[in-house]
Amino acid sequence: MLDGTRVALVRIDDDVYAIGDVCSHQDVSLSEGEVLCDERELECWKHGSTFSLIDGSPQALPATKPVPVYGARLVDGQIEVVIGE
Ligand code: FES
């Protein structure tokens, strides 16, 4: 939770991603799902929709709406996330 916003953080090698932690299909935590590294997607554990870590767009049904993504970067081993810009 960052500034009241539920965010899932994903690190793939030296790339970091910050994506809304609530599935757009139901109120389910995406951070409990599986990361698809090659596809750069996060899979919802409940019904299997996957979301792009790049732009939050759904890549598989049943979800049809995107989830928000946020700017994230690695700085001295820490992850910086920008919320609300
Ligand atoms: S709750 Fe995430 S796909 Fe249904």
Coordinates of N, CA and C and ligand atoms in Angstrom, one line a residue:
M1 N 0.9 -1.2 0.0 CA 0.0 0.0 0.0 C 0.9 1.2 0.0
L2 N 0.7 2.1 -1.0 CA 1.5 3.3 -1.1 C 0.5 4.5 -1.2
D3 N 0.6 5.4 -0.2 CA -0.4 6.6 -0.2 C -1.8 6.1 -0.4
G4 N -2.2 5.1 0.2 CA -3.6 4.6 0.1 C -3.9 3.8 -1.2
T5 N -2.9 3.6 -2.0 CA -3.1 2.9 -3.2 C -2.4 1.5 -3.1
R6 N -3.2 0.5 -3.5 CA -2.6 -0.9 -3.4 C -1.8 -1.1 -4.7
V7 N -0.5 -1.4 -4.5 CA 0.4 -1.5 -5.7 C 1.1 -2.8 -5.5
A8 N 1.2 -3.5 -6.7 CA 2.1 -4.7 -6.7 C 3.4 -4.3 -7.4
L9 N 4.5 -4.7 -6.8 CA 5.8 -4.5 -7.3 C 6.4 -5.7 -7.9
V10 N 6.9 -5.6 -9.1 CA 7.5 -6.8 -9.8 C 8.9 -6.4 -10.3
R11 N 9.8 -7.3 -10.0 CA 11.2 -7.1 -10.5 C 11.5 -8.3 -11.4
I12 N 11.9 -7.9 -12.6 CA 12.4 -9.0 -13.5 C 13.8 -8.5 -13.9
D13 N 14.8 -9.2 -13.4 CA 16.2 -8.8 -13.5 C 16.4 -7.4 -13.0
D14 N 16.8 -6.5 -13.8 CA 17.0 -5.1 -13.4 C 15.9 -4.2 -13.7
D15 N 14.8 -4.8 -14.3 CA 13.6 -4.0 -14.6 C 12.6 -4.1 -13.5
V16 N 12.0 -3.0 -13.1 CA 11.0 -3.0 -12.0 C 9.7 -2.4 -12.6
Y17 N 8.6 -2.9 -12.0 CA 7.3 -2.5 -12.5 C 6.4 -2.3 -11.3
A18 N 5.5 -1.3 -11.4 CA 4.5 -1.0 -10.3 C 3.2 -1.0 -11.0
I19 N 2.3 -1.9 -10.6 CA 1.0 -2.1 -11.2 C -0.1 -2.2 -10.1
G20 N -1.2 -1.7 -10.4 CA -2.3 -1.7 -9.4 C -2.5 -3.1 -8.9
D21 N -2.7 -3.3 -7.6 CA -2.8 -4.6 -7.0 C -4.2 -5.2 -7.0
V22 N -5.1 -4.5 -7.6 CA -6.5 -5.0 -7.6 C -6.9 -5.4 -9.0
C23 N -7.2 -6.7 -9.2 CA -7.7 -7.1 -10.5 C -8.9 -6.3 -11.0
S24 N -9.0 -6.0 -12.2 CA -10.1 -5.3 -12.8 C -11.4 -6.1 -12.9
H25 N -11.3 -7.4 -12.7 CA -12.4 -8.3 -12.8 C -13.2 -8.4 -11.5
Q26 N -12.4 -8.7 -10.4 CA -13.0 -8.7 -9.1 C -11.9 -8.2 -8.1
D27 N -12.3 -8.0 -6.9 CA -11.4 -7.4 -5.9 C -10.5 -8.5 -5.4
V28 N -9.5 -8.8 -6.2 CA -8.5 -9.9 -5.9 C -7.1 -9.3 -6.0
S29 N -6.2 -9.7 -5.1 CA -4.8 -9.1 -5.1 C -4.0 -9.8 -6.2
L30 N -3.6 -8.9 -7.2 CA -2.7 -9.4 -8.3 C -1.3 -9.9 -7.8
S31 N -0.9 -9.3 -6.7 CA 0.5 -9.6 -6.2 C 0.6 -11.1 -5.7
E32 N -0.6 -11.7 -5.6 CA -0.5 -13.2 -5.3 C -0.5 -14.0 -6.5
G33 N -0.5 -13.4 -7.7 CA -0.5 -14.2 -8.9 C 0.9 -14.4 -9.4
E34 N 1.0 -15.0 -10.6 CA 2.3 -15.4 -11.1 C 2.8 -14.4 -12.1
V35 N 4.1 -14.2 -12.1 CA 4.7 -13.3 -13.0 C 5.1 -14.0 -14.3
L36 N 4.7 -13.6 -15.4 CA 5.1 -14.2 -16.7 C 6.3 -13.3 -17.2
C37 N 7.5 -13.7 -17.0 CA 8.7 -12.9 -17.2 C 8.8 -12.6 -18.7
D38 N 8.8 -13.6 -19.6 CA 9.0 -13.4 -21.0 C 7.9 -12.4 -21.6
E39 N 6.7 -12.6 -21.1 CA 5.6 -11.8 -21.7 C 5.5 -10.4 -21.0
R40 N 6.2 -10.2 -19.9 CA 6.1 -9.0 -19.0 C 4.6 -8.8 -18.6
E41 N 4.1 -9.9 -18.0 CA 2.7 -9.8 -17.6 C 2.6 -10.4 -16.2
L42 N 1.5 -10.0 -15.5 CA 1.1 -10.5 -14.2 C -0.2 -11.2 -14.3
E43 N -0.3 -12.5 -13.9 CA -1.5 -13.3 -14.0 C -2.3 -13.3 -12.7
C44 N -3.6 -13.0 -12.9 CA -4.5 -13.1 -11.7 C -4.7 -14.5 -11.4
W45 N -4.5 -14.8 -10.1 CA -4.6 -16.2 -9.7 C -6.0 -16.8 -9.7
K46 N -7.0 -15.9 -9.7 CA -8.4 -16.4 -9.5 C -9.0 -17.0 -10.8
H47 N -8.9 -16.2 -11.8 CA -9.5 -16.7 -13.1 C -8.6 -16.7 -14.3
G48 N -7.3 -16.2 -14.1 CA -6.3 -16.4 -15.1 C -6.1 -15.3 -16.1
S49 N -6.8 -14.1 -15.9 CA -6.5 -13.0 -16.7 C -5.1 -12.6 -16.5
T50 N -4.4 -12.1 -17.5 CA -3.1 -11.6 -17.4 C -3.1 -10.1 -17.8
F51 N -2.2 -9.3 -17.1 CA -2.2 -7.9 -17.4 C -0.7 -7.5 -17.7
S52 N -0.6 -6.6 -18.7 CA 0.7 -6.1 -19.1 C 1.3 -5.3 -18.0
L53 N 2.5 -5.6 -17.7 CA 3.3 -4.8 -16.7 C 3.7 -3.5 -17.3
I54 N 3.6 -3.4 -18.6 CA 4.0 -2.1 -19.3 C 2.9 -1.1 -19.3
D55 N 1.7 -1.5 -19.6 CA 0.6 -0.5 -19.7 C -0.7 -0.9 -19.0
G56 N -0.7 -2.1 -18.3 CA -1.8 -2.5 -17.5 C -3.0 -3.1 -18.3
S57 N -2.8 -3.2 -19.6 CA -3.9 -3.7 -20.4 C -4.1 -5.2 -20.2
P58 N -5.4 -5.6 -20.2 CA -5.7 -7.1 -20.0 C -5.3 -7.8 -21.3
Q59 N -4.7 -9.0 -21.1 CA -4.2 -9.8 -22.2 C -5.0 -11.1 -22.4
A60 N -5.9 -11.4 -21.4 CA -6.7 -12.6 -21.5 C -7.9 -12.4 -20.7
L61 N -9.0 -12.9 -21.1 CA -10.3 -12.9 -20.4 C -10.2 -13.7 -19.2
P62 N -11.1 -13.4 -18.2 CA -12.3 -12.6 -18.3 C -12.2 -11.1 -18.1
A63 N -11.1 -10.6 -17.6 CA -10.9 -9.2 -17.4 C -10.9 -8.5 -18.7
T64 N -11.6 -7.4 -18.8 CA -11.7 -6.6 -20.0 C -11.2 -5.2 -19.8
K65 N -11.0 -4.8 -18.6 CA -10.5 -3.4 -18.3 C -9.1 -3.4 -17.8
P66 N -8.3 -2.4 -18.1 CA -7.0 -2.3 -17.6 C -6.9 -2.0 -16.1
V67 N -5.7 -2.3 -15.6 CA -5.4 -1.9 -14.2 C -4.3 -0.8 -14.4
P68 N -4.2 0.1 -13.4 CA -3.3 1.2 -13.5 C -1.8 0.8 -13.4
V69 N -1.0 1.4 -14.0 CA 0.5 1.2 -13.8 C 1.1 2.5 -13.4
Y70 N 2.2 2.4 -12.7 CA 2.9 3.6 -12.2 C 4.4 3.6 -12.6
G71 N 5.0 4.7 -12.6 CA 6.4 4.8 -12.9 C 7.2 4.2 -11.7
A72 N 8.2 3.4 -12.1 CA 9.0 2.7 -11.1 C 10.4 2.6 -11.6
R73 N 11.4 2.7 -10.7 CA 12.8 2.6 -11.1 C 13.6 2.1 -9.9
L74 N 14.7 1.5 -10.2 CA 15.7 1.1 -9.2 C 16.7 2.2 -8.9
V75 N 16.8 2.6 -7.7 CA 17.8 3.6 -7.3 C 18.6 3.1 -6.1
D76 N 19.9 2.8 -6.3 CA 20.7 2.3 -5.3 C 20.1 1.1 -4.5
G77 N 19.5 0.2 -5.3 CA 19.0 -1.0 -4.8 C 17.6 -0.9 -4.2
Q78 N 17.0 0.3 -4.2 CA 15.7 0.6 -3.7 C 14.7 0.8 -4.9
I79 N 13.5 0.5 -4.7 CA 12.5 0.8 -5.8 C 11.8 2.1 -5.5
E80 N 11.8 3.0 -6.4 CA 11.1 4.3 -6.3 C 9.8 4.1 -7.2
V81 N 8.7 4.5 -6.6 CA 7.4 4.4 -7.3 C 6.8 5.8 -7.3
V82 N 6.3 6.2 -8.4 CA 5.6 7.5 -8.5 C 4.1 7.3 -8.6
I83 N 3.4 7.8 -7.6 CA 1.9 7.7 -7.6 C 1.3 9.1 -7.8
G84 N 0.3 9.1 -8.6 CA -0.5 10.4 -8.7 C 0.1 11.5 -9.5
E85 N 0.9 11.1 -10.5 CA 1.4 12.1 -11.5 C 0.9 11.8 -12.9
Ligands
FES1 S1 -10.6 -12.0 -10.3 FE1 -8.9 -11.6 -11.6 S2 -9.5 -12.6 -13.5 FE2 -11.2 -12.8 -12.2

